[in-house]
PDB file of C-alpha atoms in Angstrom:
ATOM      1  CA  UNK A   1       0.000   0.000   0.000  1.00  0.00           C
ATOM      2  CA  UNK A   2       1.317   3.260  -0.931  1.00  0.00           C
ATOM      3  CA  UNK A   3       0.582   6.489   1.275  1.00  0.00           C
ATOM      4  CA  UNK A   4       1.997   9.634  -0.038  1.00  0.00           C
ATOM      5  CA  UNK A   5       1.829  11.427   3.272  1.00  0.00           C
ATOM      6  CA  UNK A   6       4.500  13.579   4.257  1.00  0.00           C
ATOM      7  CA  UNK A   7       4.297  14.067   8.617  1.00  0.00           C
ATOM      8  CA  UNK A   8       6.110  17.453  10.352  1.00  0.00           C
ATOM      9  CA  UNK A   9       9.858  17.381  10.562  1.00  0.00           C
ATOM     10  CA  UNK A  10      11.014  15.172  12.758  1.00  0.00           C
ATOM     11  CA  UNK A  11       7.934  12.810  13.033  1.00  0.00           C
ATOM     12  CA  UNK A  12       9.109   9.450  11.137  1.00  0.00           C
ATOM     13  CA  UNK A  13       6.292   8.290   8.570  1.00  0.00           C
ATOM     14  CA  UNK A  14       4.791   5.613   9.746  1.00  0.00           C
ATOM     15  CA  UNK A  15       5.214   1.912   7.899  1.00  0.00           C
ATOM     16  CA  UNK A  16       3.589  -0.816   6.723  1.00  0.00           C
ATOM     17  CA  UNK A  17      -0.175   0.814   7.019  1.00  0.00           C
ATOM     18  CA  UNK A  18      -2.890  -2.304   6.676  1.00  0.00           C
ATOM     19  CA  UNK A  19      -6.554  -1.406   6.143  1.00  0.00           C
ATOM     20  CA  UNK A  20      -8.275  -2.909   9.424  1.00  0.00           C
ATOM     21  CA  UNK A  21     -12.324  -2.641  11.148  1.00  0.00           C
ATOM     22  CA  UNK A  22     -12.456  -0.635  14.093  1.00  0.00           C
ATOM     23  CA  UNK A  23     -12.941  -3.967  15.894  1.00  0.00           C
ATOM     24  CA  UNK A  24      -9.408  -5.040  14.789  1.00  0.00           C
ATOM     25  CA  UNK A  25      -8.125  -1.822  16.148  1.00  0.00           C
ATOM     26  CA  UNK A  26      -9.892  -1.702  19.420  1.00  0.00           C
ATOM     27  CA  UNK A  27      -8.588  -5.691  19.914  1.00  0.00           C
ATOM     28  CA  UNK A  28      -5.195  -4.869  19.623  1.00  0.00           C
ATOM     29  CA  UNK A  29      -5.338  -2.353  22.088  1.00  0.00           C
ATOM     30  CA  UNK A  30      -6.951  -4.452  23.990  1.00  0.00           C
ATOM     31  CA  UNK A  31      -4.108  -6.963  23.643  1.00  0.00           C
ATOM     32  CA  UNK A  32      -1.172  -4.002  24.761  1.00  0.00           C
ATOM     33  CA  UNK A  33      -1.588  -4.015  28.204  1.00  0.00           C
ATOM     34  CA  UNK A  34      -3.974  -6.586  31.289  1.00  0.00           C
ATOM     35  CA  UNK A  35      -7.276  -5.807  31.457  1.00  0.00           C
ATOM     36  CA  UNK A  36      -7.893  -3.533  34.297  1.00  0.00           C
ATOM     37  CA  UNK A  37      -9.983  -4.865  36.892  1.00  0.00           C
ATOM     38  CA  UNK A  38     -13.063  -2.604  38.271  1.00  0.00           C
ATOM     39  CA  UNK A  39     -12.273   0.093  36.203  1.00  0.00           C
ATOM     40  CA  UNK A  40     -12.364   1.310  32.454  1.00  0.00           C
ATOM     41  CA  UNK A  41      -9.796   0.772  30.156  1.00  0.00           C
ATOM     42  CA  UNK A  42      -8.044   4.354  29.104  1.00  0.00           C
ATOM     43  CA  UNK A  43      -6.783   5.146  25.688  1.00  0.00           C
ATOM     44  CA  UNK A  44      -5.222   8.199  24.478  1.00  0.00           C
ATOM     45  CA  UNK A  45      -6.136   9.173  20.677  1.00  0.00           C
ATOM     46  CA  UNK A  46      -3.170  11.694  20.271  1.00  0.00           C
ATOM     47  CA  UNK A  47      -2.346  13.734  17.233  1.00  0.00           C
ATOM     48  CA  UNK A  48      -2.078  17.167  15.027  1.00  0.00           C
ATOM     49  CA  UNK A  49      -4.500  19.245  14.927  1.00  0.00           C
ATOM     50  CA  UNK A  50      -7.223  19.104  12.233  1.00  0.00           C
ATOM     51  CA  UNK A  51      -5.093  15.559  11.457  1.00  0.00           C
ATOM     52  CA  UNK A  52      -8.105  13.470  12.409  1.00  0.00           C
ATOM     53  CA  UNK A  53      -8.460  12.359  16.339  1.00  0.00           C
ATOM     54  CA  UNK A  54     -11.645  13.414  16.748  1.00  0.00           C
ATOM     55  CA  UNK A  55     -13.183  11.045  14.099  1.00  0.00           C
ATOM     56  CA  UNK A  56     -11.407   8.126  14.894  1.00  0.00           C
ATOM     57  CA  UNK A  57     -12.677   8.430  18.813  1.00  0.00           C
ATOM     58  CA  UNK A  58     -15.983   8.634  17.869  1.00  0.00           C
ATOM     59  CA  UNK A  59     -15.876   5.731  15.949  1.00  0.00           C
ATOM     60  CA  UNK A  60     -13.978   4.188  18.486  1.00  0.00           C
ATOM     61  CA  UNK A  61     -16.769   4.919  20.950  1.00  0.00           C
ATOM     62  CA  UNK A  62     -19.886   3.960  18.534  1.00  0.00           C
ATOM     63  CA  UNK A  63     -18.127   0.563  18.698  1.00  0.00           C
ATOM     64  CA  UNK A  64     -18.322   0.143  22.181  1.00  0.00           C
ATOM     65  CA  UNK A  65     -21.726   1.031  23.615  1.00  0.00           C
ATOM     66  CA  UNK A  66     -20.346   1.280  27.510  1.00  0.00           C
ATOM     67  CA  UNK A  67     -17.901   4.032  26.733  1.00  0.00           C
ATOM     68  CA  UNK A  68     -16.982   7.834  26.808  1.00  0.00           C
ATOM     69  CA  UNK A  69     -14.447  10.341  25.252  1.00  0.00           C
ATOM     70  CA  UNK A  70     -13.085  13.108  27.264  1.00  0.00           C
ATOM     71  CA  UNK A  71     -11.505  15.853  24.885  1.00  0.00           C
ATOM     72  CA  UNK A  72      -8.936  17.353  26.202  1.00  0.00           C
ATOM     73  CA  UNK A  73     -10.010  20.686  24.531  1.00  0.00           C
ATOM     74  CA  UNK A  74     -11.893  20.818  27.127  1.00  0.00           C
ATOM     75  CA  UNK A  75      -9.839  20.630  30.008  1.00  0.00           C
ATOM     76  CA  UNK A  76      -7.359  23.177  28.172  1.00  0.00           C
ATOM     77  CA  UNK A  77     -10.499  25.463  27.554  1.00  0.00           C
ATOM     78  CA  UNK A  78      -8.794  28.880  29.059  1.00  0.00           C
ATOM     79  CA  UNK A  79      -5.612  27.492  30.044  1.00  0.00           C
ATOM     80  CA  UNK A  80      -2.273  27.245  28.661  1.00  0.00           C
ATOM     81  CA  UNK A  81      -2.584  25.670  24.860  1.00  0.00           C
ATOM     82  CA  UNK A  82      -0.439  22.530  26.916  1.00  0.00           C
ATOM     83  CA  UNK A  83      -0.127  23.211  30.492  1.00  0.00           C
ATOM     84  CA  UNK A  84      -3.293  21.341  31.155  1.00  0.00           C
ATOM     85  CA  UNK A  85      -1.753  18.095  32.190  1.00  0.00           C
ATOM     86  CA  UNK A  86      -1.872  18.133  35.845  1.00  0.00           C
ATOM     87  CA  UNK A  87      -5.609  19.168  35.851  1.00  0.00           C
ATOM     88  CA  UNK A  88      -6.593  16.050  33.478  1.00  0.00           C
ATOM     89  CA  UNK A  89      -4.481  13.891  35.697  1.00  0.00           C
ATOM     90  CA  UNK A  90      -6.415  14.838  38.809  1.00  0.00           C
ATOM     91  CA  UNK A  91      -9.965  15.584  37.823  1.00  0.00           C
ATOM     92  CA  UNK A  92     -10.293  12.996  34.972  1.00  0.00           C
ATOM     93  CA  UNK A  93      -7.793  10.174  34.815  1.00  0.00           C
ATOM     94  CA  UNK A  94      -7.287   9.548  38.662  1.00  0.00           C
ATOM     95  CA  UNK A  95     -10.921   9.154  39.553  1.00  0.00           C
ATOM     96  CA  UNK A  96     -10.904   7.215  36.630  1.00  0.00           C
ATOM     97  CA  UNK A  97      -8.285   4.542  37.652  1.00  0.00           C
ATOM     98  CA  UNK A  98      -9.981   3.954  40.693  1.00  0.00           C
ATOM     99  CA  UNK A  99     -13.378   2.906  38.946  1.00  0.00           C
ATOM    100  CA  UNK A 100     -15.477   6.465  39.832  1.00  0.00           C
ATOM    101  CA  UNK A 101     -17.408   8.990  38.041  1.00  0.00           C
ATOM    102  CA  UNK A 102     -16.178  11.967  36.839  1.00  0.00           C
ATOM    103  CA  UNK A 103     -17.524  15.449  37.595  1.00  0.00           C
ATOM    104  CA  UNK A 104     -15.338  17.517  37.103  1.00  0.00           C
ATOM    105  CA  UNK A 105     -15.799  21.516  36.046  1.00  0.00           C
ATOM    106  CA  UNK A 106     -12.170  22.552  35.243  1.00  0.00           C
ATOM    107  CA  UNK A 107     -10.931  26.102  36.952  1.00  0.00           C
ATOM    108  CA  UNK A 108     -11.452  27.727  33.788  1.00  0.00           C
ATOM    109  CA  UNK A 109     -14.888  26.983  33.720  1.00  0.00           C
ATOM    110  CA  UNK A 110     -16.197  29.016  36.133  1.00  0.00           C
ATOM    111  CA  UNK A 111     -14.211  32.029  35.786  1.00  0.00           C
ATOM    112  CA  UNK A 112     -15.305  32.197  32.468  1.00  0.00           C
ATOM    113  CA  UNK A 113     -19.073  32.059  32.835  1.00  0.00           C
ATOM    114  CA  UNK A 114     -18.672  28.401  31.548  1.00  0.00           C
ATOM    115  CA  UNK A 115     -21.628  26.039  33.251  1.00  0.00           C
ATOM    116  CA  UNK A 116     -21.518  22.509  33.196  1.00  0.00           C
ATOM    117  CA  UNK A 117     -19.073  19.966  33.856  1.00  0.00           C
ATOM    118  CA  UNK A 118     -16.915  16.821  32.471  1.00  0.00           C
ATOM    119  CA  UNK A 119     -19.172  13.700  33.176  1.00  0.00           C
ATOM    120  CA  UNK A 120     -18.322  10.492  32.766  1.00  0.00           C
ATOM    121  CA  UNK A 121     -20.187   7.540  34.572  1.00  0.00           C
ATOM    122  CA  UNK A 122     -18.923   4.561  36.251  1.00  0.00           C
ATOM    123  CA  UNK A 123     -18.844   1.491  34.746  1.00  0.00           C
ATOM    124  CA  UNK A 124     -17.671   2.067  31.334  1.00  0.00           C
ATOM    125  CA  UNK A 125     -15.397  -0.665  29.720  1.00  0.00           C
ATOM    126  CA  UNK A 126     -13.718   1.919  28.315  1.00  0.00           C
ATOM    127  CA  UNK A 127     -12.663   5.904  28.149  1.00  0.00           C
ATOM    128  CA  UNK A 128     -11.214   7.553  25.194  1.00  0.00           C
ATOM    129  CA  UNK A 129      -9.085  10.750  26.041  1.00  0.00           C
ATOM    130  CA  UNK A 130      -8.880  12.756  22.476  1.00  0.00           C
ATOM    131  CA  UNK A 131      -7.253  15.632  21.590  1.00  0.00           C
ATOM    132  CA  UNK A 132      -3.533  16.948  20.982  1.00  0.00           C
ATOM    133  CA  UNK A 133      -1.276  16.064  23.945  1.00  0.00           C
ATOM    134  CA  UNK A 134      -3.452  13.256  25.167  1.00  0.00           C
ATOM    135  CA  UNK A 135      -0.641  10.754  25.778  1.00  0.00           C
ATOM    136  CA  UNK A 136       1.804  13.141  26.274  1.00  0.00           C
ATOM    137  CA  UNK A 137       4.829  12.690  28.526  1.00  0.00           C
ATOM    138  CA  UNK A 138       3.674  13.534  31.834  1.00  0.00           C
ATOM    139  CA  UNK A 139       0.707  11.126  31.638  1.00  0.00           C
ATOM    140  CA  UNK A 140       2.875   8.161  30.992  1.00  0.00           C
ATOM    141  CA  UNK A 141       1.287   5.381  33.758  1.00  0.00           C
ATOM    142  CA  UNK A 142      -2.081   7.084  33.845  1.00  0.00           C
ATOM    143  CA  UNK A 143      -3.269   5.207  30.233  1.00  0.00           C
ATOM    144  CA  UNK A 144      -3.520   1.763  29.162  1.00  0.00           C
ATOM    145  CA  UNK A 145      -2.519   2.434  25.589  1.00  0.00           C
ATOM    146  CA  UNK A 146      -2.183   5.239  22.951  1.00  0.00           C
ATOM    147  CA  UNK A 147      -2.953   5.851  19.655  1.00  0.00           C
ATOM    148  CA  UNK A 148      -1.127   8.176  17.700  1.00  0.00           C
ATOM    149  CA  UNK A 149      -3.315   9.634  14.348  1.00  0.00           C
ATOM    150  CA  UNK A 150      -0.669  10.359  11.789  1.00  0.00           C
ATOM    151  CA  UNK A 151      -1.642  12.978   9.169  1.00  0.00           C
ATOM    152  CA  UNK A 152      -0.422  14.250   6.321  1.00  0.00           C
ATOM    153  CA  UNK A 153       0.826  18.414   7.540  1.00  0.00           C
ATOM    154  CA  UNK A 154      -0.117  20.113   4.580  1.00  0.00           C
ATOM    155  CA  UNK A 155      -3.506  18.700   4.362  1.00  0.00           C
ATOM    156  CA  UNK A 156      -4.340  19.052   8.122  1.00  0.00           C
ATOM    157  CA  UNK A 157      -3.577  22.510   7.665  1.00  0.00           C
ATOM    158  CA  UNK A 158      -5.560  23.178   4.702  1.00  0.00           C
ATOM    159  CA  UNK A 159      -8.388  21.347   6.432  1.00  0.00           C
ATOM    160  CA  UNK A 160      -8.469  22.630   9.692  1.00  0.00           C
ATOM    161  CA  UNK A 161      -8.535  26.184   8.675  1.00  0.00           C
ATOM    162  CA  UNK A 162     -11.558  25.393   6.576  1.00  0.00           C
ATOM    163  CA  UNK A 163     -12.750  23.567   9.319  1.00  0.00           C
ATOM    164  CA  UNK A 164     -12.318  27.016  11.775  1.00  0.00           C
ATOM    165  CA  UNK A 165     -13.678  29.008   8.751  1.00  0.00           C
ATOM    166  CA  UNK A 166     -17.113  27.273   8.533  1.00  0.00           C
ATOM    167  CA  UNK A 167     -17.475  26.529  12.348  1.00  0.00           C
ATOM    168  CA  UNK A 168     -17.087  30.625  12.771  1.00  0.00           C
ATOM    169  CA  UNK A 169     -14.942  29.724  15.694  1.00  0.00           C
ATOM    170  CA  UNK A 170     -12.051  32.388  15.511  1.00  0.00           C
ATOM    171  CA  UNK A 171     -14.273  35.087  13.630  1.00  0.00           C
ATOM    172  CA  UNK A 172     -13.408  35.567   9.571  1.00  0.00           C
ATOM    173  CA  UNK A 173     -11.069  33.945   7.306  1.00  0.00           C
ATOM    174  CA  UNK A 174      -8.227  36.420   7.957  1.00  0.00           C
ATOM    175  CA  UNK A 175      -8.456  35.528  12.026  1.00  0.00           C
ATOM    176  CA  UNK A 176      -8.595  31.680  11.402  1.00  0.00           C
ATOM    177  CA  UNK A 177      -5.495  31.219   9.142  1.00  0.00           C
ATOM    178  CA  UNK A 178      -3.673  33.628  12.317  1.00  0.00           C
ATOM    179  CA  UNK A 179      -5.033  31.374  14.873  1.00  0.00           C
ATOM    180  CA  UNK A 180      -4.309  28.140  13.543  1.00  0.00           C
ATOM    181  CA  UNK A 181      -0.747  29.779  12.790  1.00  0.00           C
ATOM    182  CA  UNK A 182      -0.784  31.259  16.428  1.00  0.00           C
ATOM    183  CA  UNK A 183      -1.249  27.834  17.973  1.00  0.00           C
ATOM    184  CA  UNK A 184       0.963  25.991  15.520  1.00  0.00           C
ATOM    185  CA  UNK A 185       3.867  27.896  17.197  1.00  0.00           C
ATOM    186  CA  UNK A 186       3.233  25.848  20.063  1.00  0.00           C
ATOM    187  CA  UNK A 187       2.154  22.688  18.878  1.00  0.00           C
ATOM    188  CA  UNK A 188       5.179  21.801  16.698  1.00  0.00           C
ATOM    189  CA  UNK A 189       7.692  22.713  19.468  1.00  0.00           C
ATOM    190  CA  UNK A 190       5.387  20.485  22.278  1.00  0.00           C
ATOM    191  CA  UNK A 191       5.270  17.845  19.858  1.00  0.00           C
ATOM    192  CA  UNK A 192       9.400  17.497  18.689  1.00  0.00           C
ATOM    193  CA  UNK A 193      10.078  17.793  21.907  1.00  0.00           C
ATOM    194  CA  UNK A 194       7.480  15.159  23.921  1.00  0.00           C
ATOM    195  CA  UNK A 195       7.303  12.708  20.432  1.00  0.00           C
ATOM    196  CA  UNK A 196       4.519  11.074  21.524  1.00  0.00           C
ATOM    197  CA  UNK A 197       4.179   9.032  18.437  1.00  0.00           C
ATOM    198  CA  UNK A 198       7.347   7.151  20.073  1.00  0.00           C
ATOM    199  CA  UNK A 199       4.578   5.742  22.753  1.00  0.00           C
ATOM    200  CA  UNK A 200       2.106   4.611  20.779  1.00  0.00           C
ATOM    201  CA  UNK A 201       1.089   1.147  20.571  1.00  0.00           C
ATOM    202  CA  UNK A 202      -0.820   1.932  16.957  1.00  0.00           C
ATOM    203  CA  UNK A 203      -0.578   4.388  14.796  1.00  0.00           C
ATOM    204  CA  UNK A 204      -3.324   5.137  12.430  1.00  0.00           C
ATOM    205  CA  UNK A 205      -3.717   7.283   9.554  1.00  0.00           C
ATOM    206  CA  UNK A 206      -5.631  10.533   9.867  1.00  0.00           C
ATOM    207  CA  UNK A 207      -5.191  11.316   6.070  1.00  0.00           C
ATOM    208  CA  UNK A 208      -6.560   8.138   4.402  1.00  0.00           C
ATOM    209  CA  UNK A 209      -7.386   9.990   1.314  1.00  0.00           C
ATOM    210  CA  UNK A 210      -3.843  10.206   0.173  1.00  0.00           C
ATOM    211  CA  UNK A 211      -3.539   6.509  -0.485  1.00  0.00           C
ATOM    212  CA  UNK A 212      -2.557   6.114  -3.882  1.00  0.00           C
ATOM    213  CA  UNK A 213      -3.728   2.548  -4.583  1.00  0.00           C
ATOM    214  CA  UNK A 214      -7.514   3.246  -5.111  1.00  0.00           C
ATOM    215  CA  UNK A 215      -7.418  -0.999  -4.959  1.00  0.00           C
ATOM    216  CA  UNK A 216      -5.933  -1.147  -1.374  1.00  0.00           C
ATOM    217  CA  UNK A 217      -7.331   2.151  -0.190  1.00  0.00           C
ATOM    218  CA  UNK A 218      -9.446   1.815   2.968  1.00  0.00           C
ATOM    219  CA  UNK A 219     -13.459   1.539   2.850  1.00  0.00           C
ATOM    220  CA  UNK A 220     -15.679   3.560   4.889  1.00  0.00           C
ATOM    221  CA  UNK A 221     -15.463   0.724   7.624  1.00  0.00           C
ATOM    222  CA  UNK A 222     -11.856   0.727   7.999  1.00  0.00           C
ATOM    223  CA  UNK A 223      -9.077   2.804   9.008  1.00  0.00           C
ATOM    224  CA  UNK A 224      -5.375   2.644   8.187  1.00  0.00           C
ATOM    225  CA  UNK A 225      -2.904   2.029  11.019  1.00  0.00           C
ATOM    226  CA  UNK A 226       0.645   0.648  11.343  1.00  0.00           C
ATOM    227  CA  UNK A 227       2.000  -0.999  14.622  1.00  0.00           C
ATOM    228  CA  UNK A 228       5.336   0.144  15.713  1.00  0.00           C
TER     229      UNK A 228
END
């Protein structure tokens, strides 16, 4: 299978990619560490931005009806683009571990006029924590396995600042392109420097489309991912 997909500098492309169910994917996480006992199982779905983590979680979590995704957008919502670790580690992943439910309003929240909370019941077989940074460094011990969603840099670009564009998120065109460029200056140096893609027990493609065998190119049904 051929994948012209060309990662940031630094970030190794990712090799042999096999087109496999979400089923296949979720068993061979499965299989990467012993089942927890009286708890959920926690995955990371780490990535770029805009490079295709959110999709994969959610089918991730259509495929197994007693589950729940955390995004760790949230947690970061008004705080430091990556300083958000320790609060994730305390209100989400350690009540987590020892089989309770989350409710948990992050500081930000409040200050900002934000209601609501993080909820997550007990009894899930498993939690998937999305977003960028979700398996980074400092929450090495705190998941059972990690997926890293490898994507193509040009085209994660060009689609998330379409994707900020239509959503109306960071106001007009002009404002998107400077956000996404604004956080980029601290995504790429967090990510050469904590390489989570080095942790990963499977790494899946968050660009399928750029598989140049139409023959062996992935159906609707499957995703692309390599084991390292």
């Amino acid at each position: 299978m051929t994948v012209t997909l060309t990662p940031h500098a630094g970030e190794p492309v990712a090799a042999p990619w096999t087109a496999a169910s979400t089923d296949d994917l979720l068993r061979l996480l499965g299989a990467t560490r012993g089942a927890p006992t009286g708890r959920p199982r926690i995955v990371a779905v780490d990535g770029r931005s805009a490079g295709g983590k959110t999709t994969l979680a959610a089918r991730m979590n259509a495929a197994v009806p007693a589950s729940a995704i955390v995004h760790t957008d949230d947690v970061a919502w008004n705080e430091s683009f990556f300083g958000w670790a320790p609060l994730l580690v305390s209100g989400v992943l350690e009540p987590l571990r020892r089989g309770l439910a989350v409710s948990y309003q992050p500081p930000a929240w409040p200050a900002h006029g934000r209601d609501g909370a993080i909820e997550v019941p007990a009894g899930l077989d498993l939690v998937i924590v999305e977003g960028v940074g979700a398996s980074q460094r400092a929450l090495t011990g705190l998941l059972d396995a990690a997926v890293w969603v490898q994507s193509d840099a040009a085209e994660a670009e060009r689609r998330g600042i379409a994707r900020d564009i239509a959503q109306g998120v960071n106001g007009d065109e002009a404002a998107s392109i400077e956000f996404w460029h604004g956080w980029m200056a601290q995504e790429l140096p967090f990510l050469a420097d904590d390489r989570p893609w080095e942790r990963a027990d499977v790494i899946v493609c968050g660009t399928p489309g750029l598989v140049t065998d139409a023959e062996a190119s992935p159906t609707g049904h499957e995703v692309l991912l390599a084991v390292p």
